[in-house]
mmCIF file of C-alpha atoms in Angstrom:
data_model
loop_
_atom_site.group_PDB
_atom_site.id
_atom_site.type_symbol
_atom_site.label_atom_id
_atom_site.label_comp_id
_atom_site.label_asym_id
_atom_site.label_seq_id
_atom_site.Cartn_x
_atom_site.Cartn_y
_atom_site.Cartn_z
ATOM 1 C CA MET R 1 10.869 81.186 25.854
ATOM 2 C CA LEU R 2 9.745 83.990 23.536
ATOM 3 C CA ALA R 3 11.596 87.277 24.027
ATOM 4 C CA ALA R 4 9.579 90.269 25.149
ATOM 5 C CA GLY R 5 7.926 92.074 22.263
ATOM 6 C CA LYS R 6 8.468 89.204 19.792
ATOM 7 C CA LEU R 7 4.862 87.909 19.821
ATOM 8 C CA PRO R 8 3.726 89.987 16.772
ATOM 9 C CA LEU R 9 6.795 88.853 14.821
ATOM 10 C CA MET R 10 6.207 85.224 15.788
ATOM 11 C CA LEU R 11 2.561 85.452 14.689
ATOM 12 C CA CYS R 12 3.695 87.093 11.436
ATOM 13 C CA PHE R 13 6.151 84.249 10.806
ATOM 14 C CA LEU R 14 3.594 81.539 11.594
ATOM 15 C CA ALA R 15 0.900 83.232 9.478
ATOM 16 C CA PHE R 16 3.388 83.542 6.601
ATOM 17 C CA VAL R 17 4.420 79.875 6.659
ATOM 18 C CA VAL R 18 0.932 78.420 7.285
ATOM 19 C CA THR R 19 -0.601 80.579 4.536
ATOM 20 C CA PHE R 20 2.022 79.494 2.020
ATOM 21 C CA VAL R 21 1.525 75.799 2.863
ATOM 22 C CA LEU R 22 -2.274 76.100 2.587
ATOM 23 C CA THR R 23 -2.048 78.154 -0.613
ATOM 24 C CA ARG R 24 0.222 75.667 -2.344
ATOM 25 C CA THR R 25 -1.966 72.784 -1.164
ATOM 26 C CA VAL R 26 -5.080 74.424 -2.596
ATOM 27 C CA THR R 27 -3.401 75.368 -5.888
ATOM 28 C CA ARG R 28 -2.091 71.828 -6.308
ATOM 29 C CA THR R 29 -5.576 70.370 -5.842
ATOM 30 C CA ILE R 30 -6.945 72.901 -8.351
ATOM 31 C CA ARG R 31 -4.175 71.922 -10.751
ATOM 32 C CA ASP R 32 -5.197 68.256 -10.420
ATOM 33 C CA GLY R 33 -8.917 69.081 -10.778
ATOM 34 C CA ARG R 34 -9.714 67.977 -7.240
ATOM 35 C CA GLY R 35 -11.039 69.589 -4.090
ATOM 36 C CA PRO R 36 -13.707 72.201 -3.362
ATOM 37 C CA PHE R 37 -11.675 75.017 -4.913
ATOM 38 C CA ARG R 38 -11.240 73.540 -8.388
ATOM 39 C CA ASN R 39 -13.573 76.185 -9.821
ATOM 40 C CA ARG R 40 -11.387 79.259 -9.844
ATOM 41 C CA VAL R 41 -12.334 82.355 -7.908
ATOM 42 C CA THR R 42 -13.568 84.973 -10.329
ATOM 43 C CA ALA R 43 -15.133 88.398 -10.287
ATOM 44 C CA GLY R 44 -17.368 88.409 -13.335
ATOM 45 C CA ARG R 45 -15.115 86.989 -16.027
ATOM 46 C CA THR R 46 -11.887 88.206 -14.446
ATOM 47 C CA HIS R 47 -9.709 85.669 -12.663
ATOM 48 C CA VAL R 48 -8.813 87.004 -9.216
ATOM 49 C CA HIS R 49 -5.241 86.019 -8.372
ATOM 50 C CA HIS R 50 -4.558 85.473 -4.690
ATOM 51 C CA ALA R 51 -2.034 88.304 -4.791
ATOM 52 C CA VAL R 52 -5.047 90.660 -4.819
ATOM 53 C CA PRO R 53 -6.375 89.758 -1.339
ATOM 54 C CA GLY R 54 -2.724 89.588 -0.281
ATOM 55 C CA ILE R 55 -2.174 93.230 -1.218
ATOM 56 C CA ILE R 56 -5.372 94.222 0.604
ATOM 57 C CA LEU R 57 -4.216 92.429 3.767
ATOM 58 C CA LEU R 58 -0.784 94.025 3.493
ATOM 59 C CA ILE R 59 -2.373 97.467 3.335
ATOM 60 C CA ILE R 60 -4.614 96.713 6.315
ATOM 61 C CA GLY R 61 -1.683 95.375 8.322
ATOM 62 C CA ALA R 62 0.546 98.329 7.433
ATOM 63 C CA PHE R 63 -2.079 100.936 8.345
ATOM 64 C CA THR R 64 -2.867 99.098 11.579
ATOM 65 C CA ALA R 65 0.808 98.979 12.547
ATOM 66 C CA VAL R 66 1.418 102.634 11.694
ATOM 67 C CA GLY R 67 -1.805 104.284 12.821
ATOM 68 C CA GLY R 68 -3.538 101.811 15.114
ATOM 69 C CA PRO R 69 -3.363 101.594 18.910
ATOM 70 C CA GLY R 70 0.000 100.510 20.249
ATOM 71 C CA SER R 71 -1.438 97.664 22.317
ATOM 72 C CA LEU R 72 -0.092 94.135 21.933
ATOM 73 C CA GLY R 73 -3.406 92.903 20.556
ATOM 74 C CA TRP R 74 -3.458 95.356 17.655
ATOM 75 C CA ARG R 75 0.227 94.820 16.913
ATOM 76 C CA SER R 76 -0.423 91.071 16.836
ATOM 77 C CA PHE R 77 -3.346 91.594 14.465
ATOM 78 C CA ALA R 78 -1.114 93.684 12.219
ATOM 79 C CA GLY R 79 1.545 90.949 12.306
ATOM 80 C CA VAL R 80 -0.943 88.277 11.248
ATOM 81 C CA ALA R 81 -2.342 90.459 8.439
ATOM 82 C CA VAL R 82 1.148 91.281 7.145
ATOM 83 C CA GLY R 83 2.224 87.631 7.346
ATOM 84 C CA ILE R 84 -0.783 86.353 5.407
ATOM 85 C CA GLY R 85 -0.678 89.198 2.891
ATOM 86 C CA THR R 86 3.056 88.876 2.243
ATOM 87 C CA SER R 87 2.748 85.128 1.720
ATOM 88 C CA LEU R 88 -0.096 85.509 -0.793
ATOM 89 C CA VAL R 89 1.758 88.207 -2.725
ATOM 90 C CA LEU R 90 5.128 86.435 -2.798
ATOM 91 C CA ASP R 91 3.480 83.178 -3.892
ATOM 92 C CA GLU R 92 2.719 84.985 -7.151
ATOM 93 C CA PHE R 93 5.921 87.009 -7.220
ATOM 94 C CA ALA R 94 7.001 85.558 -10.561
ATOM 95 C CA LEU R 95 3.629 86.422 -12.095
ATOM 96 C CA ILE R 96 3.793 90.017 -10.814
ATOM 97 C CA LEU R 97 7.362 90.365 -12.082
ATOM 98 C CA HIS R 98 6.319 89.749 -15.690
ATOM 99 C CA LEU R 99 4.655 92.480 -17.685
ATOM 100 C CA HIS R 100 0.973 92.053 -18.481
ATOM 101 C CA LEU R 101 0.735 89.468 -15.665
ATOM 102 C CA GLN R 102 1.732 86.543 -17.861
ATOM 103 C CA ASP R 103 0.626 83.282 -16.302
ATOM 104 C CA VAL R 104 3.923 81.681 -15.264
ATOM 105 C CA TYR R 105 2.669 80.066 -12.044
ATOM 106 C CA TRP R 106 3.276 76.479 -13.164
ATOM 107 C CA SER R 107 6.156 77.230 -15.534
ATOM 108 C CA GLY R 108 9.878 77.152 -14.793
ATOM 109 C CA GLU R 109 9.891 80.904 -14.263
ATOM 110 C CA GLY R 110 7.185 80.458 -11.647
ATOM 111 C CA GLN R 111 9.755 78.788 -9.400
ATOM 112 C CA LEU R 112 11.002 82.285 -8.595
ATOM 113 C CA SER R 113 7.981 82.681 -6.333
ATOM 114 C CA VAL R 114 9.019 79.706 -4.200
ATOM 115 C CA GLU R 115 12.563 81.064 -3.950
ATOM 116 C CA ALA R 116 11.225 84.459 -2.818
ATOM 117 C CA VAL R 117 9.008 82.813 -0.198
ATOM 118 C CA SER R 118 11.840 80.587 1.060
ATOM 119 C CA LEU R 119 14.234 83.527 1.457
ATOM 120 C CA THR R 120 11.609 85.643 3.204
ATOM 121 C CA ALA R 121 10.693 82.834 5.597
ATOM 122 C CA ALA R 122 14.376 82.279 6.399
ATOM 123 C CA CYS R 123 14.900 85.968 7.170
ATOM 124 C CA LEU R 124 11.775 86.128 9.335
ATOM 125 C CA GLY R 125 12.990 83.057 11.209
ATOM 126 C CA LEU R 126 16.432 84.606 11.774
ATOM 127 C CA ALA R 127 14.843 87.814 13.068
ATOM 128 C CA LEU R 128 12.541 85.808 15.336
ATOM 129 C CA VAL R 129 15.384 83.907 17.018
ATOM 130 C CA GLY R 130 17.324 87.091 17.649
ATOM 131 C CA PHE R 131 19.463 87.797 14.587
ATOM 132 C CA SER R 132 19.085 91.383 13.458
ATOM 133 C CA PRO R 133 19.956 92.982 10.109
ATOM 134 C CA PHE R 134 20.827 96.091 12.097
ATOM 135 C CA GLY R 135 23.387 94.473 14.388
ATOM 136 C CA VAL R 136 23.638 95.855 17.915
ATOM 137 C CA GLN R 137 20.362 97.547 18.768
ATOM 138 C CA ASP R 138 20.499 98.483 22.433
ATOM 139 C CA VAL R 139 23.590 100.077 23.906
ATOM 140 C CA GLY R 140 21.824 102.409 26.310
ATOM 141 C CA GLY R 141 24.000 103.655 29.120
ATOM 142 C CA ILE R 142 27.242 102.284 27.629
ATOM 143 C CA GLU R 143 30.249 104.409 26.792
ATOM 144 C CA LEU R 144 30.539 106.345 23.567
ATOM 145 C CA TYR R 145 33.184 104.061 22.088
ATOM 146 C CA LEU R 146 30.765 101.116 22.187
ATOM 147 C CA ARG R 147 28.232 103.130 20.247
ATOM 148 C CA LEU R 148 30.900 104.006 17.711
ATOM 149 C CA THR R 149 31.891 100.342 17.501
ATOM 150 C CA ALA R 150 28.298 99.314 16.891
ATOM 151 C CA THR R 151 27.988 101.970 14.172
ATOM 152 C CA GLY R 152 31.184 100.699 12.560
ATOM 153 C CA ILE R 153 29.847 97.138 12.572
ATOM 154 C CA LEU R 154 26.637 98.286 10.884
ATOM 155 C CA ALA R 155 28.561 100.217 8.240
ATOM 156 C CA ALA R 156 30.891 97.276 7.546
ATOM 157 C CA ASP R 157 27.917 94.906 7.305
ATOM 158 C CA ALA R 158 26.241 97.208 4.786
ATOM 159 C CA VAL R 159 29.428 97.470 2.702
ATOM 160 C CA LEU R 160 29.827 93.676 2.644
ATOM 161 C CA ALA R 161 26.203 93.253 1.540
ATOM 162 C CA LEU R 162 26.710 95.832 -1.226
ATOM 163 C CA ILE R 163 29.829 94.027 -2.473
ATOM 164 C CA CYS R 164 27.904 90.745 -2.559
ATOM 165 C CA VAL R 165 25.157 92.408 -4.603
ATOM 166 C CA LEU R 166 27.709 93.837 -7.046
ATOM 167 C CA LYS R 167 29.220 90.357 -7.324
ATOM 168 C CA GLY R 168 25.821 88.887 -8.225
ATOM 169 C CA LYS R 169 25.415 86.995 -4.933
ATOM 170 C CA TYR R 170 21.998 88.249 -3.904
ATOM 171 C CA ARG R 171 21.114 85.475 -1.462
ATOM 172 C CA THR R 172 24.474 85.833 0.270
ATOM 173 C CA ALA R 173 23.931 89.592 0.533
ATOM 174 C CA LEU R 174 20.543 89.057 2.144
ATOM 175 C CA PHE R 175 21.765 86.524 4.680
ATOM 176 C CA GLY R 176 24.902 88.588 5.268
ATOM 177 C CA LEU R 177 22.726 91.307 6.768
ATOM 178 C CA PHE R 178 21.751 88.839 9.489
ATOM 179 C CA LEU R 179 24.961 86.796 9.601
ATOM 180 C CA PRO R 180 28.041 88.977 8.910
ATOM 181 C CA PRO R 181 30.378 85.970 8.370
ATOM 182 C CA ALA R 182 28.276 85.011 5.348
ATOM 183 C CA GLY R 183 28.774 88.521 3.981
ATOM 184 C CA VAL R 184 32.538 88.308 4.533
ATOM 185 C CA ILE R 185 32.779 85.005 2.650
ATOM 186 C CA GLY R 186 30.639 86.274 -0.216
ATOM 187 C CA ALA R 187 32.632 89.495 -0.504
ATOM 188 C CA LEU R 188 35.996 87.693 -0.600
ATOM 189 C CA ARG R 189 35.141 84.989 -3.101
ATOM 190 C CA LEU R 190 35.087 85.440 -6.866
ATOM 191 C CA ALA R 191 32.097 87.226 -8.382
ATOM 192 C CA ARG R 192 29.553 85.657 -10.715
ATOM 193 C CA PRO R 193 30.819 86.153 -14.306
ATOM 194 C CA SER R 194 27.665 88.029 -15.349
ATOM 195 C CA SER R 195 27.750 90.434 -12.394
ATOM 196 C CA ILE R 196 28.538 94.151 -12.464
ATOM 197 C CA TRP R 197 31.734 93.480 -10.503
ATOM 198 C CA ALA R 198 33.001 90.927 -13.030
ATOM 199 C CA ARG R 199 32.143 93.064 -16.049
ATOM 200 C CA HIS R 200 34.232 95.965 -14.762
ATOM 201 C CA ARG R 201 37.053 94.194 -12.916
ATOM 202 C CA TYR R 202 37.577 90.734 -14.423
ATOM 203 C CA HIS R 203 39.460 90.103 -17.645
ATOM 204 C CA GLY R 204 41.395 87.263 -19.167
ATOM 205 C CA GLU R 205 42.316 84.423 -16.847
ATOM 206 C CA ARG R 206 40.467 85.889 -13.852
ATOM 207 C CA LEU R 207 37.224 85.989 -15.816
ATOM 208 C CA LYS R 208 37.777 82.404 -16.948
ATOM 209 C CA ARG R 209 38.310 81.322 -13.326
ATOM 210 C CA ALA R 210 35.107 83.054 -12.270
ATOM 211 C CA THR R 211 33.214 81.355 -15.098
ATOM 212 C CA ARG R 212 34.567 77.917 -14.200
ATOM 213 C CA ARG R 213 33.812 78.386 -10.508
ATOM 214 C CA ALA R 214 30.256 79.552 -11.232
ATOM 215 C CA ALA R 215 29.704 76.567 -13.546
ATOM 216 C CA ASP R 216 31.021 74.136 -10.915
ATOM 217 C CA PHE R 217 28.847 75.732 -8.232
ATOM 218 C CA ASP R 218 25.731 75.591 -10.410
ATOM 219 C CA GLN R 219 26.418 71.994 -11.432
ATOM 220 C CA ARG R 220 26.730 70.958 -7.786
ATOM 221 C CA TRP R 221 23.941 72.964 -6.171
ATOM 222 C CA ALA R 222 21.422 73.792 -8.932
ATOM 223 C CA PRO R 223 19.870 70.277 -8.955
ATOM 224 C CA LEU R 224 19.466 70.407 -5.170
ATOM 225 C CA GLN R 225 17.859 73.837 -5.355
ATOM 226 C CA THR R 226 15.585 72.760 -8.203
ATOM 227 C CA GLY R 227 14.568 69.634 -6.299
ATOM 228 C CA TRP R 228 13.699 71.676 -3.223
ATOM 229 C CA VAL R 229 11.666 74.191 -5.235
ATOM 230 C CA ASP R 230 9.820 71.398 -7.084
ATOM 231 C CA PHE R 231 9.069 69.657 -3.778
ATOM 232 C CA VAL R 232 7.711 72.808 -2.120
ATOM 233 C CA GLY R 233 5.977 74.518 -5.000
ATOM 234 C CA GLY R 234 5.185 71.719 -7.423
ATOM 235 C CA LYS R 235 7.091 70.684 -10.534
ATOM 236 C CA PRO R 236 6.534 72.938 -13.575
ATOM 237 C CA SER R 237 4.188 71.487 -16.185
ATOM 238 C CA GLN R 238 3.953 74.401 -18.624
ATOM 239 C CA PRO R 239 6.578 76.007 -20.870
ATOM 240 C CA ASN R 240 7.733 79.516 -20.131
ATOM 241 C CA PRO R 241 5.590 82.031 -22.040
ATOM 242 C CA PRO R 242 7.240 83.908 -24.889
ATOM 243 C CA ALA R 243 8.530 87.360 -24.028
ATOM 244 C CA SER R 244 6.238 90.208 -25.015
ATOM 245 C CA ASP R 245 7.350 93.042 -27.263
ATOM 246 C CA ASP R 246 7.770 95.267 -24.196
ATOM 247 C CA VAL R 247 10.033 92.684 -22.570
ATOM 248 C CA ARG R 248 12.170 92.366 -25.715
ATOM 249 C CA ARG R 249 12.715 96.097 -25.691
#
């Protein structure tokens, strides 16, 4: 049974997932030259990326949530608009990340979009089933020491997430906000050798251990991750574009 007040979040999650599935289905048919959408959407001679309507929907959803009526219907509408808009924008996250909007959608770098969508969907799902990045939310009427305990848990969770970020474990940091044990494990284990933490704290044998562990981890899990991304988003068929002069700088 859906918890009270979770309907807008559930609609946001469903809109996010359904939009991503439909978007990738349409783009794959366009890529293969099939389907009713094979002629790209254009405004004049300018190709309109689907991140553009996504941004518009995000703005509409945000303004509705902030300034619209507080009724469940309007909040649900805002959730749907934000879910659709976020999905459309994140599906082209890799393209937006590159200067001059280089077309990396079907390149290896374009896989970053699928990773961003997968992480966002996972976090929305965790929030929907009751996990909160803010820990204990409602302690009304309970003694002061429980409030202080809840505050301490939040602070510790934030510190663990920060350590994971400094160690180059960004996914672990994100999930650690929802699942503190993940943050504890990430904070205790060796950092990635290219991370800020390793550059300032690791030398000699410790740096070599971190490098070996990262290489073993990547060798074991990178193919699985690549296979998942290829399955969801489509296997890259174009080389990565050369870096622009601005990027080289």
